[in-house]
Coordinates of C-alpha atoms in Angstrom, one line a residue:
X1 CA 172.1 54.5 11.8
X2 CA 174.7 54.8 14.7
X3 CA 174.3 55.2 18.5
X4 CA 172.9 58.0 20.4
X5 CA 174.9 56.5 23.7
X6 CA 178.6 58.3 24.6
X7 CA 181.4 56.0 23.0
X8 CA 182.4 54.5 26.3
X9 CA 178.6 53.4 26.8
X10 CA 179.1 52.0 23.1
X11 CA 182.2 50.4 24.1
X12 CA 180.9 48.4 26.7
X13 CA 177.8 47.2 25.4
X14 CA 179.9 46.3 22.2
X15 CA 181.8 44.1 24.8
X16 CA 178.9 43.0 25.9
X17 CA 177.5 41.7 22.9
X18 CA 180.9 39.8 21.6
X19 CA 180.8 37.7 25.5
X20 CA 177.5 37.1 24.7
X21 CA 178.0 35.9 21.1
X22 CA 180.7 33.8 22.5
X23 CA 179.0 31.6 25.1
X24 CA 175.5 31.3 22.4
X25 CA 178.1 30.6 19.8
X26 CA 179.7 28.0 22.1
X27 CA 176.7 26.1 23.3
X28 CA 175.7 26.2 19.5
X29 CA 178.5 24.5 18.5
X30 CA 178.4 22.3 21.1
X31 CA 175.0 21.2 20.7
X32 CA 175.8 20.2 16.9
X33 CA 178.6 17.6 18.1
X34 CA 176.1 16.7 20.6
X35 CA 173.5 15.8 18.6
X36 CA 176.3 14.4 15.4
X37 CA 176.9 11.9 18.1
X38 CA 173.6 11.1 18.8
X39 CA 172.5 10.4 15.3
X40 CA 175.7 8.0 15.0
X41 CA 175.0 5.8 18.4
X42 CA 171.5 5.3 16.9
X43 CA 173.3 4.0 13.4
X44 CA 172.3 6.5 11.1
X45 CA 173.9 6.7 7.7
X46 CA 176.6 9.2 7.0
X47 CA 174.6 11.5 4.9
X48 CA 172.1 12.1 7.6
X49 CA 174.7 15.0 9.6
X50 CA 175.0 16.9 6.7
X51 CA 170.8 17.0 6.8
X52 CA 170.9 17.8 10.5
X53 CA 172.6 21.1 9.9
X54 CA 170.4 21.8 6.8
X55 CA 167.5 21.6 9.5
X56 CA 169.1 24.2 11.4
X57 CA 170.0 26.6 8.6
X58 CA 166.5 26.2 6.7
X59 CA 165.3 28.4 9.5
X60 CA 167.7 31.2 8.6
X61 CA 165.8 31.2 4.4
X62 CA 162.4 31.2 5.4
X63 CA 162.1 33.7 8.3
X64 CA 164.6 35.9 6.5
X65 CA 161.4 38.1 5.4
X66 CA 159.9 38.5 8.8
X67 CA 163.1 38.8 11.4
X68 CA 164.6 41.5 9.9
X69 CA 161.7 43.9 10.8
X70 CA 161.5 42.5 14.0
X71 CA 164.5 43.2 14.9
X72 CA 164.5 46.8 14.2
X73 CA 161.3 46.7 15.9
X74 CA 162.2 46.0 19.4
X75 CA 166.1 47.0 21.6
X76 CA 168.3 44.8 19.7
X77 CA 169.2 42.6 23.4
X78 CA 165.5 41.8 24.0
X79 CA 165.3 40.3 20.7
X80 CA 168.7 38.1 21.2
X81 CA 167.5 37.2 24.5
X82 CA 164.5 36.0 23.4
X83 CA 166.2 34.2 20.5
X84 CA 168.3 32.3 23.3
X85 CA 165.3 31.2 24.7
X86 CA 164.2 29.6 21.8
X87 CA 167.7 27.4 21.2
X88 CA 167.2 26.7 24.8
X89 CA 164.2 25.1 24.4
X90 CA 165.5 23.0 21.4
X91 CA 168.4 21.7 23.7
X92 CA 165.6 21.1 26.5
X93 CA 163.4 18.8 24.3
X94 CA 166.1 17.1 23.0
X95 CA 167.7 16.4 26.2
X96 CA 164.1 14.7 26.8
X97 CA 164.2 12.8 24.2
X98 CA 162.8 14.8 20.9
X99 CA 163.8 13.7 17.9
X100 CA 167.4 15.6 16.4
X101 CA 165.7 17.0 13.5
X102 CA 163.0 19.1 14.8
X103 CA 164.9 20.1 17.5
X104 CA 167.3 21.4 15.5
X105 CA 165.0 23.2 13.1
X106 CA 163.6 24.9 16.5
X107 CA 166.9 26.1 17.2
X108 CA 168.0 27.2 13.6
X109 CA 164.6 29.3 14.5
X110 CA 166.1 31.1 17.3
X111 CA 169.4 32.1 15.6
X112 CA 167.6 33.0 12.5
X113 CA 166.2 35.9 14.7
X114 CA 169.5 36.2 16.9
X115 CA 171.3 37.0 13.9
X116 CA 169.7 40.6 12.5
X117 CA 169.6 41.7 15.7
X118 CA 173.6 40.4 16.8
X119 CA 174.9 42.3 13.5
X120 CA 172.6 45.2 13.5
X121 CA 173.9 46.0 16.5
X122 CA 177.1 46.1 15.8
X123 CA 176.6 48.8 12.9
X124 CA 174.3 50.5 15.4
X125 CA 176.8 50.7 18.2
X126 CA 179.9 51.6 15.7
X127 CA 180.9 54.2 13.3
X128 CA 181.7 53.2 9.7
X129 CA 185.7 53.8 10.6
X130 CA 185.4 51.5 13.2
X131 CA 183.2 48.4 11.7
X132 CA 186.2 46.3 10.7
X133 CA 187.9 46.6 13.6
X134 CA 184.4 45.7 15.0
X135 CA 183.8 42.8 12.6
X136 CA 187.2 41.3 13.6
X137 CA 186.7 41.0 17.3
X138 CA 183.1 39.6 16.2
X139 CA 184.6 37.3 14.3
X140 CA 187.0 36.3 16.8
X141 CA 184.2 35.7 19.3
X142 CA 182.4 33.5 16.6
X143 CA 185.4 31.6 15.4
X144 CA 186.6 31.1 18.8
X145 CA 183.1 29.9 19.9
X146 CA 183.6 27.7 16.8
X147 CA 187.0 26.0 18.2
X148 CA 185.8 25.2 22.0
X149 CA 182.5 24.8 21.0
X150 CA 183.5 21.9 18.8
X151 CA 186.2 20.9 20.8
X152 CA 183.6 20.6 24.3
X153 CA 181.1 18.9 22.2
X154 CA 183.8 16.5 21.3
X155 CA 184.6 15.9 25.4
X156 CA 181.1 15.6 25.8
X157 CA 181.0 12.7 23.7
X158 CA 183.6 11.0 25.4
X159 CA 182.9 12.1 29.1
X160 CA 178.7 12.6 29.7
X161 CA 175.6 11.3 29.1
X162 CA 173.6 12.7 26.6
X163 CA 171.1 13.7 29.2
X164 CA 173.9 15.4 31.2
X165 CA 175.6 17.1 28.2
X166 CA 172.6 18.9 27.3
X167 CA 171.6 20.0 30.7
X168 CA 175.1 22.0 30.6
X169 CA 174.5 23.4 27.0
X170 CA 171.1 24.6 28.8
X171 CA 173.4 26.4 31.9
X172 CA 175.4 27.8 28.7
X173 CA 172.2 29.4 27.1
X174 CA 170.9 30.9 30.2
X175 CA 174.2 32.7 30.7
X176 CA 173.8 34.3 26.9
X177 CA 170.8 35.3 27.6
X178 CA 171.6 37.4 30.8
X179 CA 174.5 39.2 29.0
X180 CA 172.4 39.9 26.4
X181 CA 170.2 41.9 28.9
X182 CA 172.8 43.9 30.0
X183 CA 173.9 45.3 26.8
X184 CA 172.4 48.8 26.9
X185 CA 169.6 50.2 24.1
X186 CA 171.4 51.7 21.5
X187 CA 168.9 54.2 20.7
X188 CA 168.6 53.6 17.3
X189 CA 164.9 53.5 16.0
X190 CA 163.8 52.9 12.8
X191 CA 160.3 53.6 10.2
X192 CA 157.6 51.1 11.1
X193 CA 157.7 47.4 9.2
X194 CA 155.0 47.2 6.6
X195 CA 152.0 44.9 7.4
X196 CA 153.1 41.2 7.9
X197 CA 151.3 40.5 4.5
X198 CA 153.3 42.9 2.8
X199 CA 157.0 41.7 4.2
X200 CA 157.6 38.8 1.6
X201 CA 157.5 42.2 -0.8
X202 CA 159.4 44.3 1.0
X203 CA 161.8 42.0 1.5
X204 CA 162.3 41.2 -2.3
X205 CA 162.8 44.5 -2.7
X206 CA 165.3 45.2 -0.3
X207 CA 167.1 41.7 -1.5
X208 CA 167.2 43.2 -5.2
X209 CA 168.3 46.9 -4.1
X210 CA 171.4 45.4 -2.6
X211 CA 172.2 43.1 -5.1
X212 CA 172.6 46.1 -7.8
X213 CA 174.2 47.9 -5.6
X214 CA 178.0 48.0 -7.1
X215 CA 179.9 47.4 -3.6
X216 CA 176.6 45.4 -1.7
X217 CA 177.1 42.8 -5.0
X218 CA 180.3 42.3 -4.6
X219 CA 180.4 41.7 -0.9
X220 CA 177.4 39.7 -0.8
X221 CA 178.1 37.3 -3.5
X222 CA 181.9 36.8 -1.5
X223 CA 179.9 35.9 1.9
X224 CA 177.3 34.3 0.2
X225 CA 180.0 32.0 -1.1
X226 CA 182.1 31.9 2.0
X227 CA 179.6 30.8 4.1
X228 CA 178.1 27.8 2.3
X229 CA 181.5 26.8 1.5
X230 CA 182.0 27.1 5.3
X231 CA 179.3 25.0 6.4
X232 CA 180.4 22.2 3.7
X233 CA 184.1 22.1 4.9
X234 CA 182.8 21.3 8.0
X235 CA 181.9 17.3 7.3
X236 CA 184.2 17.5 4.5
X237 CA 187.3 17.9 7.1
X238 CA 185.6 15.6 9.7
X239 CA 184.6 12.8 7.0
X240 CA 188.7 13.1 6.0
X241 CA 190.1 13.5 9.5
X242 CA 187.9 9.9 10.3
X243 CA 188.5 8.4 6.7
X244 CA 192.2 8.9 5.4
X245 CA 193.8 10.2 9.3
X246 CA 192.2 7.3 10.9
X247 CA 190.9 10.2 13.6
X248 CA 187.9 9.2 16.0
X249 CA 184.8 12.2 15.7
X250 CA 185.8 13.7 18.9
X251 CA 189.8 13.9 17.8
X252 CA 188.6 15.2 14.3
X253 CA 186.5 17.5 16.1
X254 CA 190.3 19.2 18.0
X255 CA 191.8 19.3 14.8
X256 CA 188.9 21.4 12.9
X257 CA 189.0 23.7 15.7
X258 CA 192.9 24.3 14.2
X259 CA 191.4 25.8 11.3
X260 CA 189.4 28.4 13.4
X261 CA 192.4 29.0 15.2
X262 CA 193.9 30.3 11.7
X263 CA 190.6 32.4 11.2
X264 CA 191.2 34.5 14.7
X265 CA 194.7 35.1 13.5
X266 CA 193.4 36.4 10.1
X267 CA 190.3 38.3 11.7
X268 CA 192.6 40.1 14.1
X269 CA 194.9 41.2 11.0
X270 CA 192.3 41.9 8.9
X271 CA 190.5 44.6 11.6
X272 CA 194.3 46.1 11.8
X273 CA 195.3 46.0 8.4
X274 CA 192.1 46.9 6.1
X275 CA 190.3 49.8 6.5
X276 CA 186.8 49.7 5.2
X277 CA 187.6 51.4 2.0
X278 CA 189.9 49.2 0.7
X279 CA 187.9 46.1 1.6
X280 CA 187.6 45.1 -1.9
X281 CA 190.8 44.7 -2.4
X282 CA 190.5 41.5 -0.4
X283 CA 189.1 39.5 -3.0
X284 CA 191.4 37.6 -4.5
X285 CA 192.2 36.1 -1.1
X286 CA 189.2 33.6 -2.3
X287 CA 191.3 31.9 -4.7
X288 CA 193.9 30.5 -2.8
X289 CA 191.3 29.9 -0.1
X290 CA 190.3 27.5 -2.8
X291 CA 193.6 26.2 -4.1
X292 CA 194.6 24.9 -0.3
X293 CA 192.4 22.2 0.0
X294 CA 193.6 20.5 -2.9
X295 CA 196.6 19.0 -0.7
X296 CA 194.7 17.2 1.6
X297 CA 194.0 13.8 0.1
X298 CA 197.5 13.6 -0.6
X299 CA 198.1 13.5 3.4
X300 CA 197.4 10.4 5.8
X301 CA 198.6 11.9 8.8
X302 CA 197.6 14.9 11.2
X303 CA 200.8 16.0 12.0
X304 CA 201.4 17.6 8.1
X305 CA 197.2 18.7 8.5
X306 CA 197.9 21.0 11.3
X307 CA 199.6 24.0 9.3
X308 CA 197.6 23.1 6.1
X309 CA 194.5 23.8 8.4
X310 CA 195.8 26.9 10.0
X311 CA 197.1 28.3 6.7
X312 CA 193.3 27.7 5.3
X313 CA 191.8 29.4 8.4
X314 CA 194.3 32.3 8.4
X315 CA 193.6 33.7 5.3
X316 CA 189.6 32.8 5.0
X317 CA 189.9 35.3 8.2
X318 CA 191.7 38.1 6.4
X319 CA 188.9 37.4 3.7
X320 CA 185.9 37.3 5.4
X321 CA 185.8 40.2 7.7
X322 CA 186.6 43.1 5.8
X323 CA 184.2 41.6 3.4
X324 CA 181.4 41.3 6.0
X325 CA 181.9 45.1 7.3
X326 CA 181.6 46.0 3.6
X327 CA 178.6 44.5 3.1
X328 CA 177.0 45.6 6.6
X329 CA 177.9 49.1 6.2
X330 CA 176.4 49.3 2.6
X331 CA 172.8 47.4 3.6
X332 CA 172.6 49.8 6.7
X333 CA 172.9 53.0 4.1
X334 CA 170.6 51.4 1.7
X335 CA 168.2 49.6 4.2
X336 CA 168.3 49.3 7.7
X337 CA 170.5 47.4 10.4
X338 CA 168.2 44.4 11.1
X339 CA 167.1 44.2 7.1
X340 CA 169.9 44.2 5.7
X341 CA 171.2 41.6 8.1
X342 CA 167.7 39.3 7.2
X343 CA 168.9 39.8 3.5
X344 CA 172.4 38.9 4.3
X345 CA 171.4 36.0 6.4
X346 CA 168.7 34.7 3.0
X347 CA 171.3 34.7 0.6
X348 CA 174.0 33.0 2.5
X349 CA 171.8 30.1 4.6
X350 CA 170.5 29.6 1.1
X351 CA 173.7 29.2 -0.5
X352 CA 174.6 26.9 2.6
X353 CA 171.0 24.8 1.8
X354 CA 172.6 24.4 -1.9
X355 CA 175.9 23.3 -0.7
X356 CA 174.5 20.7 2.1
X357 CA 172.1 19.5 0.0
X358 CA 174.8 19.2 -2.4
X359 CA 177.0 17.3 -0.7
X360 CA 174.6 15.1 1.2
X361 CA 173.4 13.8 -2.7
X362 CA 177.3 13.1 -4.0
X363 CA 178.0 11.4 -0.7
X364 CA 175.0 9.3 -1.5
X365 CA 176.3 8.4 -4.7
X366 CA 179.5 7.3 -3.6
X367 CA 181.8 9.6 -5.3
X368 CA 185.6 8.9 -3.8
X369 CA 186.5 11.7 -0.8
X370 CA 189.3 12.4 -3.1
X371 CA 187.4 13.5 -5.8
X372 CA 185.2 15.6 -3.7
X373 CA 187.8 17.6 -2.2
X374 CA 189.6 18.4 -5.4
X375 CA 186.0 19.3 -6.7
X376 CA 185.5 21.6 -4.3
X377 CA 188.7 23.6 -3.9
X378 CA 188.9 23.8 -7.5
X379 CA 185.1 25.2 -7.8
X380 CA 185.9 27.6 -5.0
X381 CA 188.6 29.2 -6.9
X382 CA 187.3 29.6 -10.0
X383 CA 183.9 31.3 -8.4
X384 CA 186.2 33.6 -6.1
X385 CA 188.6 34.2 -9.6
X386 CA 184.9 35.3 -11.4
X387 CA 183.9 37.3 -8.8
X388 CA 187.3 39.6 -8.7
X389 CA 187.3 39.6 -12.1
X390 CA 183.6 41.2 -12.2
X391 CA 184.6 43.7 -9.3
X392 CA 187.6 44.9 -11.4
X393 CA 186.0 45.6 -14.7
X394 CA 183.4 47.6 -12.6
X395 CA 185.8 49.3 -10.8
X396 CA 187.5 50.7 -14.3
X397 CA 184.0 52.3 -15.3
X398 CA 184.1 55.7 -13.2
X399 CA 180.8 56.8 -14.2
X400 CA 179.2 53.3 -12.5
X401 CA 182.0 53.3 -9.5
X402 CA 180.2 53.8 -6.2
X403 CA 182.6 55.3 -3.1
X404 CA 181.9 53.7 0.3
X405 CA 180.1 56.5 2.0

C-alpha cells in the first residue's frame, strides 16, 4: 500500500525518515564499540563480542511474530519513536552500570520494532518505480551511520569515560526520536492483527507464503545471507585488522568503516543503475562478494587493505539494495508493509544468530584466522553461486515465472 499524502509531502517525510535512520543508526553503532570496549577493559575473552551482538540480534527472531502487526497498527513515526526510547534506555542503564548483555538485549528490543516500522514506511511513502532509488539513499543512511558510528565509538574509546560516552549516545537517541515525530502519517492503514495468541500462526503463514513465492525466495534467501555474513565480517575484519595489521580496536574500527565507504558508492549506483525489474539480475554479484576475502591473510599491512576493503563494500552495495527493494515490494503485495518487514527481519537475524554463534564456537576451538577467512569467502560463493543457479532454472520455466507487479 502507498501514500495518500501529495509526493512533495512524501518527499519530505522520506527525508525525514533517512536523518532519522542516520543519527539511531549512528548512536547504534556507536554504542556497540562502546560496549566492545567495555567487555575488553574488564578482561573478557575474545569470543565474548561476537555473543554481545548475538544478544542484540536475538531480539530481532523472537519478536519477529508480534512487531510486525504492531507496526501496521499504529503511524509508522510513533512506533520508531517509541523504539528509540527503548535503546535509550539500554544506553541509560548501562551508562549506570548494568551489565553489557542485558542491556544489549534491551536494545536489540527496540530496533527489533524500529525496523518494520523504518522499512514499511519506506514502501508506504514510495511507488514501486521509485523503491530502489529509495532503498539506495536508505542504505546510504545506514551504511554511512555504519562508518561514523564505528569510527565515533572508536574516539570514544580513546577520548571519554564510559560514563561520558554513553550520556552523548543518550543526546544522540533523543534527537532520533524527535525526527521521527516529524515525519508525517502516511495514511496507509491496514486489516486488524489477529488476536496475540493467534500471531505465532499468522506469522508462519506469512513466513511460508513468501518463501514460495518465486521472486520473494530468491530475494530473501540473498539478504538472508547477506546479512548474517554482514554481521560475521564484522569481528572477522576487526579480529585481522588487530591480529595480522598489528591495528589497535579503535584504528581497526577507521578502517572497517572503509568498507562501508565502498557500500555507499555501490548503493548510490545500484538506485541509478537497476530498476526494480531487473533486480535479479544482480545475483551473481554474491560470488565475487565471496571470492574477495580470500586475499586478506595474504596481507600484513593496511595500506594494500584499503582498496581490498572498498572493492568488498562497493559491490556488496550494488548487491544488496536492489535485492532488498525486491524483496520489500514483493512482501508488501503479498502481505503487508510492517509483516513482511517482521518476516524479513526473522529470517535474516536468524541467519545472523547462526553465523555468530558459528563463529563464536570455531574461535573457541582455536582454528587459525587464516583458515577462517578462506572458509568463509569460499562458503559465501558457493551459496551465492546456488542461489543464481536456482533463480535461473526458474526463470527458464514460463509457466512458473512470476513478473514484478
Amino acid at each position: 500500500m502507498t501514500t495518500s499524502l501529495p509526493l512533495p509531502a512524501a518527499l519530505r517525510g522520506f527525508r525525514l525518515l533517512m536523518s532519522a535512520q542516520f543519527v539511531s543508526g549512528l548512536a547504534d553503532n556507536a554504542l556497540l564499540l562502546v560496549a566492545i570496549g567495555r567487555l575488553a577493559a574488564e578482561g573478557g575473552p575474545v569470543w565474548l563480542p561476537p555473543l554481545l551482538k548475538l544478544a542484540f540480534t536475538l531480539a530481532y527472531v523472537l519478536l519477529a511474530p508480534f512487531v510486525g502487526p504492531l507496526a501496521d497498527r499504529a503511524p509508522k513515526a510513533a512506533v520508531m519513536s517509541a523504539a528509540n526510547a527503548l535503546k535509550a534506555g539500554a544506553c541509560a542503564a548501562m551508562a549506570l552500570g548494568a551489565p553489557v548483555g542485558p542491556c544489549f538485549a534491551l536494545a536489540g528490543a527496540g530496533a527489533a520494532l524500529y525496523s518494520p516500522a523504518k522499512y514499511g514506511l519506506v514502501t508506504e511513502l514510495m511507488p514501486p518505480h521509485r523503491l530502489v532509488a529509495a532503498n539506495g539513499w536508505i542504505e546510504v543512511a545506514t551504511v554511512l551511520a555504519v562508518l561514523l558510528g564505528t569510527m565515533l565509538g572508536g574516539a570514544l574509546l580513546a577520548w571519554l569515560a564510559p560514563a561520558t560516552a554513553l550520556a552523548g549516545l543518550l543526546a544522540l537517541y533523543g534527537l532520533a526520536a524527535l525526527l521521527n515525530l516529524g515525519i508525517p502519517d502516511s495514511g496507509a492503514r491496514y486489516p486488524a492483527a489477529p488476536p496475540l495468541a493467534c500471531q505465532l500462526g499468522d506469522f508462519a503463514r506469512a513466513n511460508a507464503r513468501l518463501w514460495r513465492d518465486p521472486l520473494g525466495r530468491v530475494s530473501l534467501a540473498t539478504t538472508t545471507l547477506f546479512w548474517g555474513v554482514g554481521a560475521t565480517l564484522q569481528f572477522l575484519v576487526l579480529r585481522w585488522a588487530e591480529e595480522d595489521l598489528g591495528l589497535t580496536l579503535a584504528q581497526a574500527a577507521w578502517l572497517q568503516g572503509l568498507s562501508a565507504t565502498g557500500v555507499v558508492v555501490g548503493a548510490l549506483l545500484a538506485g541509478r543503475l537497476v530498476p526494480l525489474e531487473r533486480a535479479p539480475q544482480v545475483l551473481w554479484l554474491g560470488v565475487p562478494m565471496g571470492l574477495l576475502l580470500l586475499p586478506m591473510p595474504h596481507i600484513d599491512h593496511w595500506l594494500p587493505a584499503l582498496p581490498l576493503l572498498a572493492c568488498a563494500g562497493l559491490v556488496a552495495g550494488l548487491f544488496v539494495v536492489p535485492m532488498n527493494a525486491l524483496l520489500q515490494h514483493r512482501g508488501a503485495t503479498l502481505l503487508s508493509a510492517g509483516r513482511s518487514i517482521a518476516v524479513q527481519n526473522f529470517n535474516e537475524n536468524a541467519s545472523v544468530l547462526l553465523m555468530l554463534a558459528g563463529y563464536a564456537w570455531f574461535s573457541r576451538q582455536d582454528l587459525p584466522l587464516e583458515l577462517l577467512i578462506r572458509g568463509f569467502g569460499l562458503g559465501i560463493a558457493l551459496l551465492m553461486a546456488l542461489i543464481a543457479l536456482h533463480h535461473r532454472h526458474h526463470h527458464r520455466q514460463p509457466h512458473r515465472h512470476k513478473e514484478i507487479a
